[in-house]
Amino acid sequence: MLERFIENHQFNYIREQVETIRDSRKKSLPSSVLQAVIDLANAKIAFLFPEATSAQLAMLDVSKLQTDEAYDGFIDELRPHVRSFPQVSEQQVKKMFPKQKKLRLPDAAELNVNRMSYMSWNDLRSNRKYILCEKNHQLIGIELKASSNAKKNICAFCNQLAEVSYCVTITKAKQAKNPDYYKAIGTYICTDSASCNENMTNLDALMTFVETALKE
Ligand SMILES: [Zn+2]
């Protein structure tokens, strides 16, 4: 049976390491330096998978690869092992956002669930953006107000220079002395969540943002 043991962001991270090796090979470095680059990349990848079986570690081993074809083949072989984003039902989403009576899920055909650390879609009529992600195998979600004018900036989630919108959400945190106080937090997030998901190499910024928004 095909084991899907790689998370989307881990797959992106591995690909980034492979690109580092590929670039280093082109630089005609002394062989000991090149070997150090390869060993470091291999160690960084293995570090992501502390519970990997020996067969899985063999699959993740980049040290034997020599050619461009071998690098491409390596990445292609890992791709089917990336875990899919869980199926999300209309009912689950309605429960998460009870105030949004007319909320529609994105068209499943437009989502690449095999390349997703978070699911996001925009409601253009209301300039709202929705984000779903998983925490301890549970789906959590937040609703954001997105600025309508996109611009180039660094996305907080994937850390790439991209077309982003400034997105603001109201946290649930309340001040004891002032029950009417609502705190807003905002950040730049890629307008195109598919490319954001292709570039995320860790979940830190995404999880911090969503968890801060949901913290009571
Ligand atoms: Zn992004």
mmCIF file of N, CA, C and O in Angstrom, residues 116-155:
data_model
loop_
_atom_site.group_PDB
_atom_site.id
_atom_site.type_symbol
_atom_site.label_atom_id
_atom_site.label_comp_id
_atom_site.label_asym_id
_atom_site.label_seq_id
_atom_site.Cartn_x
_atom_site.Cartn_y
_atom_site.Cartn_z
ATOM 1 N N MET A 116 -1.652 20.717 -0.224
ATOM 2 C CA MET A 116 -2.311 21.702 0.600
ATOM 3 C C MET A 116 -1.929 21.591 2.069
ATOM 4 O O MET A 116 -2.164 20.567 2.694
ATOM 5 N N SER A 117 -1.360 22.669 2.603
ATOM 6 C CA SER A 117 -1.151 22.746 4.052
ATOM 7 C C SER A 117 -2.345 23.427 4.697
ATOM 8 O O SER A 117 -2.672 23.182 5.843
ATOM 9 N N TYR A 118 -2.962 24.309 3.924
ATOM 10 C CA TYR A 118 -4.198 24.928 4.410
ATOM 11 C C TYR A 118 -5.149 25.107 3.232
ATOM 12 O O TYR A 118 -4.710 25.199 2.083
ATOM 13 N N MET A 119 -6.427 25.099 3.533
ATOM 14 C CA MET A 119 -7.433 25.335 2.491
ATOM 15 C C MET A 119 -7.925 26.766 2.645
ATOM 16 O O MET A 119 -8.172 27.225 3.760
ATOM 17 N N SER A 120 -8.019 27.464 1.534
ATOM 18 C CA SER A 120 -8.481 28.844 1.627
ATOM 19 C C SER A 120 -9.294 29.195 0.403
ATOM 20 O O SER A 120 -9.060 28.672 -0.678
ATOM 21 N N TRP A 121 -10.271 30.030 0.614
ATOM 22 C CA TRP A 121 -11.024 30.547 -0.518
ATOM 23 C C TRP A 121 -11.530 31.947 -0.189
ATOM 24 O O TRP A 121 -11.591 32.336 0.976
ATOM 25 N N ASN A 122 -11.816 32.672 -1.232
ATOM 26 C CA ASN A 122 -12.213 34.069 -1.066
ATOM 27 C C ASN A 122 -13.681 34.230 -1.433
ATOM 28 O O ASN A 122 -14.144 33.637 -2.400
ATOM 29 N N ASP A 123 -14.378 35.023 -0.636
ATOM 30 C CA ASP A 123 -15.726 35.431 -0.992
ATOM 31 C C ASP A 123 -15.612 36.863 -1.487
ATOM 32 O O ASP A 123 -15.489 37.793 -0.700
ATOM 33 N N LEU A 124 -15.609 37.016 -2.805
ATOM 34 C CA LEU A 124 -15.293 38.317 -3.391
ATOM 35 C C LEU A 124 -16.356 39.367 -3.094
ATOM 36 O O LEU A 124 -16.055 40.547 -2.977
ATOM 37 N N ARG A 125 -17.609 38.935 -2.939
ATOM 38 C CA ARG A 125 -18.670 39.915 -2.684
ATOM 39 C C ARG A 125 -18.449 40.655 -1.373
ATOM 40 O O ARG A 125 -18.705 41.844 -1.258
ATOM 41 N N SER A 126 -17.954 39.911 -0.378
ATOM 42 C CA SER A 126 -17.800 40.537 0.944
ATOM 43 C C SER A 126 -16.340 40.772 1.312
ATOM 44 O O SER A 126 -16.052 41.183 2.439
ATOM 45 N N ASN A 127 -15.424 40.520 0.354
ATOM 46 C CA ASN A 127 -13.982 40.634 0.638
ATOM 47 C C ASN A 127 -13.561 39.792 1.827
ATOM 48 O O ASN A 127 -12.672 40.164 2.585
ATOM 49 N N ARG A 128 -14.204 38.664 1.986
ATOM 50 C CA ARG A 128 -13.810 37.789 3.080
ATOM 51 C C ARG A 128 -12.947 36.660 2.547
ATOM 52 O O ARG A 128 -13.132 36.184 1.427
ATOM 53 N N LYS A 129 -12.032 36.249 3.397
ATOM 54 C CA LYS A 129 -11.173 35.118 3.059
ATOM 55 C C LYS A 129 -11.318 34.105 4.187
ATOM 56 O O LYS A 129 -11.341 34.474 5.358
ATOM 57 N N TYR A 130 -11.431 32.846 3.820
ATOM 58 C CA TYR A 130 -11.564 31.784 4.814
ATOM 59 C C TYR A 130 -10.340 30.893 4.768
ATOM 60 O O TYR A 130 -9.821 30.601 3.682
ATOM 61 N N ILE A 131 -9.909 30.490 5.938
ATOM 62 C CA ILE A 131 -8.736 29.613 6.023
ATOM 63 C C ILE A 131 -9.068 28.431 6.932
ATOM 64 O O ILE A 131 -9.553 28.612 8.050
ATOM 65 N N LEU A 132 -8.837 27.234 6.426
ATOM 66 C CA LEU A 132 -8.975 26.036 7.244
ATOM 67 C C LEU A 132 -7.623 25.342 7.319
ATOM 68 O O LEU A 132 -6.907 25.263 6.325
ATOM 69 N N CYS A 133 -7.302 24.844 8.513
ATOM 70 C CA CYS A 133 -6.098 24.024 8.626
ATOM 71 C C CYS A 133 -6.342 22.975 9.716
ATOM 72 O O CYS A 133 -7.419 22.939 10.311
ATOM 73 N N GLU A 134 -5.364 22.130 9.926
ATOM 74 C CA GLU A 134 -5.532 21.043 10.881
ATOM 75 C C GLU A 134 -4.661 21.273 12.104
ATOM 76 O O GLU A 134 -3.502 21.660 11.983
ATOM 77 N N LYS A 135 -5.258 21.033 13.261
ATOM 78 C CA LYS A 135 -4.459 21.018 14.490
ATOM 79 C C LYS A 135 -4.803 19.723 15.221
ATOM 80 O O LYS A 135 -5.983 19.480 15.511
ATOM 81 N N ASN A 136 -3.815 18.928 15.486
ATOM 82 C CA ASN A 136 -4.036 17.605 16.091
ATOM 83 C C ASN A 136 -5.143 16.831 15.370
ATOM 84 O O ASN A 136 -6.053 16.298 15.985
ATOM 85 N N HIS A 137 -5.085 16.820 14.065
ATOM 86 C CA HIS A 137 -6.041 16.108 13.211
ATOM 87 C C HIS A 137 -7.464 16.644 13.292
ATOM 88 O O HIS A 137 -8.409 15.978 12.874
ATOM 89 N N GLN A 138 -7.613 17.828 13.871
ATOM 90 C CA GLN A 138 -8.929 18.466 13.908
ATOM 91 C C GLN A 138 -8.886 19.678 12.987
ATOM 92 O O GLN A 138 -7.901 20.401 12.961
ATOM 93 N N LEU A 139 -9.990 19.888 12.272
ATOM 94 C CA LEU A 139 -10.036 21.066 11.407
ATOM 95 C C LEU A 139 -10.353 22.297 12.245
ATOM 96 O O LEU A 139 -11.240 22.264 13.093
ATOM 97 N N ILE A 140 -9.600 23.365 11.996
ATOM 98 C CA ILE A 140 -9.919 24.643 12.613
ATOM 99 C C ILE A 140 -9.969 25.680 11.501
ATOM 100 O O ILE A 140 -9.357 25.493 10.448
ATOM 101 N N GLY A 141 -10.711 26.752 11.736
ATOM 102 C CA GLY A 141 -10.843 27.725 10.666
ATOM 103 C C GLY A 141 -11.021 29.139 11.174
ATOM 104 O O GLY A 141 -11.504 29.353 12.285
ATOM 105 N N ILE A 142 -10.602 30.080 10.363
ATOM 106 C CA ILE A 142 -10.815 31.492 10.680
ATOM 107 C C ILE A 142 -11.339 32.233 9.453
ATOM 108 O O ILE A 142 -11.135 31.802 8.320
ATOM 109 N N GLU A 143 -11.987 33.337 9.773
ATOM 110 C CA GLU A 143 -12.540 34.193 8.728
ATOM 111 C C GLU A 143 -11.780 35.514 8.782
ATOM 112 O O GLU A 143 -11.533 36.051 9.853
ATOM 113 N N LEU A 144 -11.392 36.019 7.614
ATOM 114 C CA LEU A 144 -10.616 37.258 7.573
ATOM 115 C C LEU A 144 -11.274 38.259 6.646
ATOM 116 O O LEU A 144 -11.988 37.888 5.725
ATOM 117 N N LYS A 145 -10.988 39.516 6.921
ATOM 118 C CA LYS A 145 -11.331 40.572 5.977
ATOM 119 C C LYS A 145 -10.092 40.815 5.138
ATOM 120 O O LYS A 145 -9.016 41.070 5.695
ATOM 121 N N ALA A 146 -10.209 40.725 3.835
ATOM 122 C CA ALA A 146 -9.034 40.902 2.977
ATOM 123 C C ALA A 146 -9.127 42.234 2.254
ATOM 124 O O ALA A 146 -10.189 42.596 1.743
ATOM 125 N N SER A 147 -8.021 42.957 2.213
ATOM 126 C CA SER A 147 -8.015 44.217 1.469
ATOM 127 C C SER A 147 -8.250 43.904 -0.010
ATOM 128 O O SER A 147 -7.777 42.887 -0.515
ATOM 129 N N SER A 148 -8.996 44.760 -0.677
ATOM 130 C CA SER A 148 -9.353 44.426 -2.070
ATOM 131 C C SER A 148 -8.210 44.725 -3.028
ATOM 132 O O SER A 148 -8.165 44.182 -4.121
ATOM 133 N N ASN A 149 -7.265 45.589 -2.623
ATOM 134 C CA ASN A 149 -6.152 45.869 -3.530
ATOM 135 C C ASN A 149 -4.945 45.001 -3.185
ATOM 136 O O ASN A 149 -4.350 45.137 -2.124
ATOM 137 N N ALA A 150 -4.635 44.100 -4.113
ATOM 138 C CA ALA A 150 -3.485 43.222 -3.900
ATOM 139 C C ALA A 150 -2.205 43.965 -4.264
ATOM 140 O O ALA A 150 -2.212 44.844 -5.126
ATOM 141 N N LYS A 151 -1.135 43.646 -3.586
ATOM 142 C CA LYS A 151 0.151 44.244 -3.941
ATOM 143 C C LYS A 151 1.265 43.251 -3.664
ATOM 144 O O LYS A 151 1.050 42.217 -3.056
ATOM 145 N N LYS A 152 2.473 43.590 -4.129
ATOM 146 C CA LYS A 152 3.607 42.689 -3.920
ATOM 147 C C LYS A 152 4.195 42.910 -2.541
ATOM 148 O O LYS A 152 4.493 44.043 -2.162
ATOM 149 N N ASN A 153 4.317 41.829 -1.803
ATOM 150 C CA ASN A 153 4.979 41.906 -0.512
ATOM 151 C C ASN A 153 5.329 40.483 -0.081
ATOM 152 O O ASN A 153 5.001 39.525 -0.775
ATOM 153 N N ILE A 154 5.964 40.374 1.067
ATOM 154 C CA ILE A 154 6.319 39.043 1.555
ATOM 155 C C ILE A 154 5.101 38.433 2.263
ATOM 156 O O ILE A 154 4.529 39.045 3.155
ATOM 157 N N CYS A 155 4.742 37.239 1.843
ATOM 158 C CA CYS A 155 3.621 36.534 2.478
ATOM 159 C C CYS A 155 4.101 35.963 3.815
ATOM 160 O O CYS A 155 5.181 35.384 3.898
#
